[in-house]
Amino acid sequence: MRNIIAAIAFIVAASAAWAQVPPLTGRINDVAGVLSNADKSALEHKLEAVEQMEGHPQVAVILPATMGGLDIERFANDVFHAWKLGQSGKDNGVLIVIAPKERKWRIEVGYGLEGAIPDGRAKTILSQDMDPHLKGGKTDFYGALDAAITTITADIAKEKTKSPPESNGEGTVIGIIVGMAGIAFFLVILIGGFFSSRRQLREEERQAEVQRRQRAAQLAMEDAARARSDYYSQPVQRRTYPSRSFATGAGVGAAAASTPKRKTSSDDYSSPTSSWGSSSSGSSDSSSSSSWGSSDSGSSFGGGGGDSGGGGASSGD
Amino acid sequence: MKKLIALAIFVGLPLLAVLTYWNIYNGLVSSDEAVRQTYAQVQNVMQRQADLIPNLVETVKGYAAHENKTLTEVTEARSKLSAVARLDPAKLAGDPELQKKLIEAQAAMGQAINGINATVTKEAYPQLQANENFKTLMAELSGSQNRIAVERRRNQLAVQAYNLKTRTALSGLVAQRHGFDPKPYFEASTAAQAGPPQVKF
């Protein structure tokens, strides 16, 4: 009996750990109701265009009625986590939060776009594009969003053109071999682990993700160390950080070798973008990995989508 | 027909028991591993922050040669942070003393950053305030504090999930048999609870 009580207490505690997040209703989530319909659709169009870019990055906006007493940093991260912005394995999402009631605004950047929009850059976007429309009690939410989205789009595009081609001939061959090994491995797992729960598989997937992030962080550190003090004043040739995907030429060796080879058949690169509306039913599989903000609970191997580790910057009155 | 039922009971039930046991055991192993990974991730973002400090010191030095105190503080905070970032995550997961060190290192860094912030804003180094390098660095540093907060929260969730497994009915028994002890929580210090330092210019 005590065990059960303890269990319930834990479950309650665990569920309390993530904030209550408004449901994802579209690219522009104007919960506070401060945007006109015309403004909303204009912004929607802009964001749709972003998703046509390489890798199908996703930018979403929320204007919460209230943040429930949370810091904007915490709130933004919880919303990002719940909405799973960005494509699975690439974490290429950006969330713009403007809290009209609390008079705070923030750009939260997914793990995968921290190279394109580092915190310093996010701060610059805030002070150049958003603050002039908002600071000092101003309420030009549309102006702030419009300017910020324009800059963010340009930054993402710049990063894409700077990165080396996704795959060359050799990379593709390696990719195919790794892919085939992956499929074989997958079959073994499928037969052998018939009874083990889906949750366990997700767990492993997450560990692989953590390893990938560690590698990415390490590369970022090396970059920082190498560039010394002129790091921020001069354009730096950025690397592509390893992603879980096997088609990425250079990433294949280090990242792929240590990851459970399950995602190989996923079509991150080829699938058409943007089917809207998230599902929490968990019936989606890896082929729907580019659906918009597909939500939690057990989509078999692809995870739900992107995540953010708190990158970005905040501003406010 | 009766034979079939008997067979089902004598073969099926033990098999089911074994598979359940196996499943629970694997679940414990992966939760345990997840906890370690989240510690590693916390250390990662700490190291990331530590690596930004030399740049900051270089930038500030050029403007405020005599302001040595804040610079010494931040350099000390950096070496503490680097030291804890190199600890073995597996050891960290079971040792509240080491966890305390980690938290203290982060808090010290937060204070050092706030110290520089205060010096620059109050004592007016207008050129430094306007310096793009400096602004960017401070934004990156406070972003790092926020990242640490995020990863620590995820760590707490992982520990919670693990501890739940070591205490609930069936898996608790398996956990006891194989020495999966509940893990201490990586609690927030009061300094760290105040949230990431704000950068205001």
Coordinates of N, CA, C and O in Angstrom, one line a residue, chain B residues 29-153:
Chain B
V29 N 17.8 -1.0 -16.1 CA 19.1 -0.6 -16.7 C 19.0 0.6 -17.6 O 19.8 1.5 -17.4
S30 N 18.0 0.7 -18.4 CA 17.9 1.9 -19.3 C 17.6 3.2 -18.5 O 18.1 4.2 -18.8
S31 N 16.8 3.1 -17.4 CA 16.6 4.3 -16.6 C 17.8 4.7 -16.0 O 18.1 5.9 -15.9
D32 N 18.6 3.7 -15.5 CA 19.8 4.0 -14.8 C 20.8 4.7 -15.8 O 21.4 5.7 -15.4
E33 N 20.8 4.2 -17.0 CA 21.7 4.8 -18.0 C 21.2 6.2 -18.3 O 22.0 7.1 -18.5
A34 N 19.9 6.4 -18.4 CA 19.4 7.7 -18.8 C 19.8 8.7 -17.7 O 20.1 9.9 -18.1
V35 N 19.8 8.3 -16.4 CA 20.2 9.3 -15.4 C 21.7 9.7 -15.6 O 22.0 10.9 -15.6
R36 N 22.5 8.7 -15.9 CA 23.9 9.1 -16.2 C 24.1 10.0 -17.4 O 24.9 11.0 -17.3
Q37 N 23.3 9.7 -18.4 CA 23.4 10.6 -19.6 C 23.0 12.0 -19.3 O 23.5 13.0 -19.8
T38 N 22.0 12.2 -18.4 CA 21.5 13.5 -18.1 C 22.6 14.2 -17.3 O 22.8 15.4 -17.4
Y39 N 23.3 13.5 -16.4 CA 24.4 14.1 -15.7 C 25.5 14.6 -16.7 O 26.0 15.7 -16.6
A40 N 25.8 13.7 -17.7 CA 26.8 14.1 -18.7 C 26.4 15.3 -19.4 O 27.2 16.2 -19.7
Q41 N 25.1 15.4 -19.7 CA 24.6 16.5 -20.4 C 24.7 17.8 -19.6 O 25.1 18.9 -20.2
V42 N 24.4 17.7 -18.3 CA 24.6 18.9 -17.5 C 26.1 19.4 -17.5 O 26.4 20.5 -17.6
Q43 N 27.0 18.4 -17.4 CA 28.4 18.7 -17.4 C 28.8 19.4 -18.7 O 29.6 20.3 -18.7
N44 N 28.2 18.9 -19.8 CA 28.5 19.4 -21.1 C 28.2 20.9 -21.2 O 29.0 21.7 -21.7
V45 N 27.0 21.3 -20.8 CA 26.6 22.7 -20.9 C 27.5 23.5 -19.9 O 27.8 24.7 -20.2
M46 N 27.9 22.9 -18.8 CA 28.8 23.6 -17.9 C 30.1 23.9 -18.6 O 30.7 25.0 -18.5
Q47 N 30.6 22.9 -19.2 CA 31.9 23.0 -19.9 C 31.8 24.1 -21.0 O 32.7 24.9 -21.2
R48 N 30.7 24.1 -21.7 CA 30.5 25.1 -22.7 C 30.6 26.5 -22.2 O 31.2 27.3 -22.8
Q49 N 30.0 26.6 -21.0 CA 30.0 28.0 -20.4 C 31.4 28.3 -20.0 O 31.9 29.4 -20.2
A50 N 32.1 27.3 -19.4 CA 33.5 27.6 -19.0 C 34.4 28.0 -20.1 O 35.2 28.9 -20.0
D51 N 34.1 27.4 -21.3 CA 34.9 27.7 -22.5 C 34.7 29.1 -23.0 O 35.5 29.6 -23.8
L52 N 33.6 29.8 -22.6 CA 33.4 31.1 -23.1 C 34.2 32.2 -22.3 O 34.4 33.3 -22.7
I53 N 34.6 31.8 -21.1 CA 35.2 32.7 -20.1 C 36.5 33.4 -20.6 O 36.6 34.6 -20.5
P54 N 37.4 32.6 -21.2 CA 38.6 33.3 -21.6 C 38.4 34.4 -22.6 O 39.0 35.5 -22.6
N55 N 37.4 34.2 -23.5 CA 37.0 35.3 -24.5 C 36.6 36.5 -23.7 O 36.9 37.6 -24.1
L56 N 35.7 36.2 -22.7 CA 35.2 37.4 -22.0 C 36.3 38.1 -21.3 O 36.3 39.4 -21.3
V57 N 37.2 37.4 -20.6 CA 38.3 38.0 -19.9 C 39.1 38.9 -20.9 O 39.4 40.0 -20.6
E58 N 39.4 38.3 -22.0 CA 40.2 39.1 -23.0 C 39.5 40.4 -23.4 O 40.1 41.5 -23.4
T59 N 38.2 40.3 -23.6 CA 37.5 41.5 -24.1 C 37.4 42.5 -23.0 O 37.7 43.7 -23.2
V60 N 37.1 42.1 -21.7 CA 37.0 43.1 -20.6 C 38.4 43.7 -20.3 O 38.4 44.9 -20.1
K61 N 39.4 42.9 -20.3 CA 40.8 43.4 -20.0 C 41.1 44.6 -20.8 O 41.7 45.6 -20.3
G62 N 40.8 44.6 -22.1 CA 41.2 45.7 -22.9 C 40.6 47.1 -22.4 O 41.2 48.1 -22.7
Y63 N 39.4 47.0 -21.8 CA 38.7 48.2 -21.4 C 39.0 48.6 -19.9 O 39.0 49.7 -19.6
A64 N 39.1 47.6 -19.1 CA 39.1 47.8 -17.7 C 40.3 47.1 -17.0 O 40.1 46.1 -16.3
A65 N 41.5 47.6 -17.3 CA 42.7 46.9 -16.9 C 42.7 46.9 -15.4 O 43.2 45.9 -14.8
H66 N 42.2 47.9 -14.7 CA 42.4 47.9 -13.2 C 41.3 47.1 -12.5 O 41.3 46.9 -11.3
E67 N 40.3 46.7 -13.2 CA 39.2 46.0 -12.6 C 39.5 44.5 -12.4 O 38.9 43.7 -13.0
N68 N 40.5 44.3 -11.6 CA 41.1 42.9 -11.6 C 40.2 42.0 -10.7 O 40.2 40.8 -11.0
K69 N 39.5 42.5 -9.8 CA 38.8 41.7 -8.8 C 37.7 40.8 -9.5 O 37.7 39.6 -9.4
T70 N 36.9 41.5 -10.3 CA 35.8 40.7 -11.0 C 36.4 39.7 -12.0 O 35.9 38.6 -12.1
L71 N 37.5 40.1 -12.6 CA 38.1 39.2 -13.5 C 38.7 37.9 -12.8 O 38.6 36.8 -13.3
T72 N 39.4 38.2 -11.7 CA 39.9 37.0 -10.9 C 38.8 36.1 -10.5 O 38.9 34.9 -10.6
E73 N 37.7 36.7 -10.0 CA 36.5 35.9 -9.6 C 36.0 35.0 -10.7 O 35.8 33.8 -10.5
V74 N 35.9 35.6 -11.9 CA 35.3 34.9 -13.0 C 36.3 33.8 -13.5 O 35.8 32.7 -13.8
T75 N 37.6 34.1 -13.4 CA 38.5 33.0 -13.8 C 38.5 31.9 -12.8 O 38.6 30.7 -13.2
E76 N 38.4 32.2 -11.5 CA 38.3 31.2 -10.5 C 37.1 30.3 -10.7 O 37.1 29.1 -10.6
A77 N 36.0 31.0 -10.9 CA 34.7 30.3 -11.2 C 34.8 29.4 -12.3 O 34.3 28.2 -12.3
R78 N 35.6 29.8 -13.3 CA 35.8 29.0 -14.5 C 36.5 27.7 -14.2 O 36.1 26.6 -14.7
S79 N 37.6 27.8 -13.4 CA 38.4 26.6 -13.2 C 37.6 25.6 -12.3 O 37.6 24.4 -12.5
K80 N 36.7 26.1 -11.4 CA 35.9 25.2 -10.6 C 34.9 24.5 -11.6 O 34.7 23.3 -11.4
L81 N 34.3 25.3 -12.5 CA 33.3 24.7 -13.4 C 33.9 23.7 -14.3 O 33.4 22.6 -14.5
S82 N 35.1 23.9 -14.8 CA 35.8 23.0 -15.6 C 36.1 21.7 -14.9 O 36.0 20.6 -15.4
A83 N 36.5 21.9 -13.6 CA 36.8 20.7 -12.8 C 35.6 19.8 -12.6 O 35.7 18.6 -12.8
V84 N 34.5 20.4 -12.3 CA 33.3 19.5 -12.0 C 32.8 18.9 -13.4 O 32.2 17.9 -13.4
A85 N 33.0 19.7 -14.4 CA 32.5 19.2 -15.7 C 33.3 17.9 -16.2 O 32.8 17.2 -17.1
R86 N 34.4 17.7 -15.6 CA 35.2 16.5 -16.0 C 35.0 15.3 -15.1 O 35.5 14.3 -15.3
L87 N 34.2 15.5 -14.1 CA 33.9 14.3 -13.2 C 33.2 13.2 -13.9 O 32.5 13.4 -14.9
D88 N 33.3 12.0 -13.4 CA 32.7 10.9 -14.0 C 31.2 10.9 -13.7 O 30.8 10.8 -12.6
P89 N 30.3 10.9 -14.8 CA 28.9 11.0 -14.5 C 28.3 9.9 -13.7 O 27.4 10.0 -13.0
A90 N 28.9 8.7 -13.9 CA 28.5 7.5 -13.1 C 28.6 7.7 -11.6 O 27.8 7.4 -10.8
K91 N 29.8 8.3 -11.3 CA 30.1 8.6 -9.9 C 29.1 9.7 -9.4 O 28.6 9.6 -8.3
L92 N 29.0 10.7 -10.2 CA 28.2 11.8 -9.9 C 26.7 11.4 -9.5 O 26.1 11.9 -8.6
A93 N 26.2 10.4 -10.3 CA 24.8 10.0 -10.1 C 24.5 9.5 -8.7 O 23.4 9.6 -8.2
G94 N 25.6 8.9 -8.0 CA 25.3 8.3 -6.8 C 25.8 9.1 -5.6 O 25.7 8.7 -4.4
D95 N 26.5 10.3 -5.8 CA 27.2 10.9 -4.8 C 26.7 12.4 -4.5 O 27.0 13.3 -5.3
P96 N 25.9 12.6 -3.5 CA 25.3 13.9 -3.2 C 26.4 14.9 -3.0 O 26.2 16.1 -3.3
E97 N 27.6 14.5 -2.4 CA 28.7 15.5 -2.2 C 29.2 16.1 -3.5 O 29.3 17.3 -3.6
L98 N 29.4 15.2 -4.4 CA 29.9 15.7 -5.7 C 28.8 16.6 -6.4 O 29.2 17.6 -7.0
Q99 N 27.6 16.2 -6.2 CA 26.5 17.0 -6.8 C 26.5 18.4 -6.3 O 26.2 19.3 -6.9
K100 N 26.7 18.4 -4.9 CA 26.8 19.7 -4.3 C 27.9 20.6 -4.9 O 27.6 21.8 -5.1
K101 N 29.0 20.0 -5.2 CA 30.1 20.7 -5.8 C 29.7 21.3 -7.1 O 30.0 22.4 -7.5
L102 N 29.0 20.5 -7.9 CA 28.5 20.9 -9.2 C 27.6 22.1 -9.1 O 27.8 23.1 -9.8
I103 N 26.7 22.0 -8.1 CA 25.8 23.1 -8.0 C 26.5 24.4 -7.5 O 26.2 25.5 -8.0
E104 N 27.4 24.2 -6.6 CA 28.2 25.4 -6.1 C 29.0 26.0 -7.2 O 29.0 27.2 -7.3
A105 N 29.6 25.2 -8.0 CA 30.4 25.7 -9.1 C 29.5 26.6 -10.0 O 29.9 27.7 -10.5
Q106 N 28.3 26.1 -10.3 CA 27.4 26.8 -11.2 C 26.9 28.1 -10.5 O 26.9 29.2 -11.2
A107 N 26.6 28.1 -9.2 CA 26.2 29.3 -8.5 C 27.3 30.3 -8.5 O 27.1 31.5 -8.7
A108 N 28.6 29.8 -8.3 CA 29.7 30.8 -8.3 C 29.8 31.4 -9.6 O 30.1 32.7 -9.7
M109 N 29.6 30.7 -10.7 CA 29.7 31.3 -12.0 C 28.7 32.3 -12.2 O 28.9 33.4 -12.8
G110 N 27.4 32.0 -11.8 CA 26.3 32.9 -11.9 C 26.7 34.2 -11.2 O 26.4 35.3 -11.7
Q111 N 27.2 34.1 -10.0 CA 27.6 35.3 -9.2 C 28.7 36.1 -9.9 O 28.6 37.3 -10.0
A112 N 29.7 35.4 -10.5 CA 30.8 36.1 -11.1 C 30.3 36.8 -12.4 O 30.7 38.0 -12.6
I113 N 29.3 36.2 -13.1 CA 28.8 36.9 -14.3 C 28.0 38.1 -13.8 O 28.2 39.2 -14.4
N114 N 27.2 38.0 -12.8 CA 26.4 39.1 -12.3 C 27.4 40.2 -11.8 O 27.1 41.4 -12.0
G115 N 28.5 39.8 -11.2 CA 29.5 40.8 -10.8 C 30.0 41.6 -11.9 O 30.0 42.9 -11.8
I116 N 30.4 41.0 -13.0 CA 30.9 41.7 -14.1 C 29.8 42.6 -14.7 O 30.0 43.8 -15.0
N117 N 28.6 42.1 -14.8 CA 27.4 42.8 -15.2 C 27.3 44.1 -14.4 O 27.1 45.2 -15.0
A118 N 27.3 43.9 -13.1 CA 27.1 45.1 -12.2 C 28.2 46.1 -12.4 O 27.9 47.3 -12.5
T119 N 29.4 45.6 -12.4 CA 30.5 46.6 -12.6 C 30.4 47.4 -13.8 O 30.6 48.6 -13.8
V120 N 30.0 46.7 -14.9 CA 30.0 47.4 -16.2 C 28.8 48.3 -16.3 O 29.0 49.5 -16.7
T121 N 27.7 47.9 -15.7 CA 26.5 48.8 -15.8 C 26.6 50.0 -14.8 O 26.4 51.1 -15.2
K122 N 27.0 49.7 -13.6 CA 27.0 50.7 -12.6 C 28.2 51.7 -12.7 O 28.0 52.9 -12.8
E123 N 29.3 51.1 -12.9 CA 30.5 51.9 -12.9 C 30.8 52.5 -14.2 O 31.9 53.1 -14.4
A124 N 29.9 52.2 -15.1 CA 29.9 52.9 -16.4 C 31.2 52.8 -17.2 O 32.2 53.6 -17.1
Y125 N 31.3 51.7 -17.9 CA 32.3 51.6 -19.0 C 31.5 51.7 -20.3 O 31.2 50.7 -20.9
P126 N 31.2 52.9 -20.7 CA 30.3 53.1 -21.8 C 30.8 52.4 -23.1 O 30.1 51.8 -23.8
Q127 N 32.2 52.4 -23.2 CA 32.7 51.8 -24.4 C 32.5 50.3 -24.4 O 32.2 49.6 -25.4
L128 N 32.8 49.7 -23.2 CA 32.6 48.3 -23.0 C 31.2 47.9 -23.2 O 30.9 46.9 -23.9
Q129 N 30.3 48.7 -22.7 CA 28.8 48.4 -22.8 C 28.4 48.4 -24.3 O 27.6 47.6 -24.7
A130 N 29.1 49.2 -25.0 CA 28.7 49.3 -26.4 C 29.4 48.3 -27.3 O 29.1 48.1 -28.4
N131 N 30.4 47.6 -26.7 CA 31.2 46.7 -27.4 C 30.4 45.5 -27.8 O 29.8 44.8 -27.0
E132 N 30.4 45.2 -29.1 CA 29.6 44.1 -29.7 C 30.0 42.7 -29.1 O 29.2 41.9 -28.7
N133 N 31.4 42.6 -29.0 CA 31.9 41.3 -28.5 C 31.4 41.1 -27.1 O 30.9 40.0 -26.8
F134 N 31.4 42.1 -26.3 CA 31.0 42.0 -24.9 C 29.5 41.6 -24.8 O 29.2 40.7 -24.1
K135 N 28.7 42.4 -25.6 CA 27.3 42.1 -25.5 C 27.0 40.7 -25.9 O 26.2 40.0 -25.2
T136 N 27.6 40.2 -27.0 CA 27.4 38.9 -27.5 C 27.8 37.8 -26.4 O 27.1 36.9 -26.1
L137 N 29.0 38.1 -25.9 CA 29.5 37.1 -24.9 C 28.6 37.0 -23.7 O 28.3 36.0 -23.2
M138 N 28.1 38.2 -23.2 CA 27.2 38.2 -22.0 C 25.9 37.4 -22.4 O 25.4 36.7 -21.5
A139 N 25.4 37.6 -23.6 CA 24.2 36.9 -24.0 C 24.5 35.4 -24.0 O 23.7 34.6 -23.5
E140 N 25.7 35.0 -24.5 CA 26.0 33.6 -24.6 C 26.1 33.0 -23.2 O 25.7 31.9 -22.9
L141 N 26.7 33.8 -22.3 CA 26.9 33.3 -20.9 C 25.6 33.1 -20.2 O 25.4 32.1 -19.5
S142 N 24.7 34.1 -20.3 CA 23.4 33.9 -19.6 C 22.6 32.9 -20.3 O 21.9 32.1 -19.7
G143 N 22.8 32.7 -21.6 CA 22.2 31.6 -22.3 C 22.7 30.3 -21.8 O 21.9 29.3 -21.6
S144 N 24.0 30.2 -21.4 CA 24.5 29.0 -20.9 C 23.9 28.7 -19.5 O 23.7 27.5 -19.2
Q145 N 23.8 29.7 -18.7 CA 23.1 29.5 -17.4 C 21.7 28.8 -17.6 O 21.3 27.9 -16.9
N146 N 21.0 29.4 -18.6 CA 19.7 28.9 -18.9 C 19.8 27.4 -19.4 O 19.0 26.6 -19.0
R147 N 20.7 27.1 -20.2 CA 20.9 25.7 -20.7 C 21.2 24.8 -19.5 O 20.7 23.7 -19.5
I148 N 22.0 25.3 -18.6 CA 22.3 24.4 -17.4 C 21.0 24.1 -16.6 O 20.7 23.0 -16.3
A149 N 20.2 25.2 -16.5 CA 18.9 25.0 -15.8 C 18.1 24.0 -16.5 O 17.5 23.1 -15.8
V150 N 18.0 24.1 -17.8 CA 17.2 23.2 -18.6 C 17.6 21.7 -18.4 O 16.9 20.8 -18.1
E151 N 19.0 21.5 -18.5 CA 19.5 20.2 -18.5 C 19.3 19.6 -17.1 O 19.2 18.4 -16.9
R152 N 19.4 20.5 -16.1 CA 19.3 20.0 -14.7 C 17.9 19.6 -14.4 O 17.6 18.6 -13.7
R153 N 16.9 20.3 -15.0 CA 15.5 19.9 -14.8 C 15.3 18.5 -15.5 O 14.6 17.7 -15.0

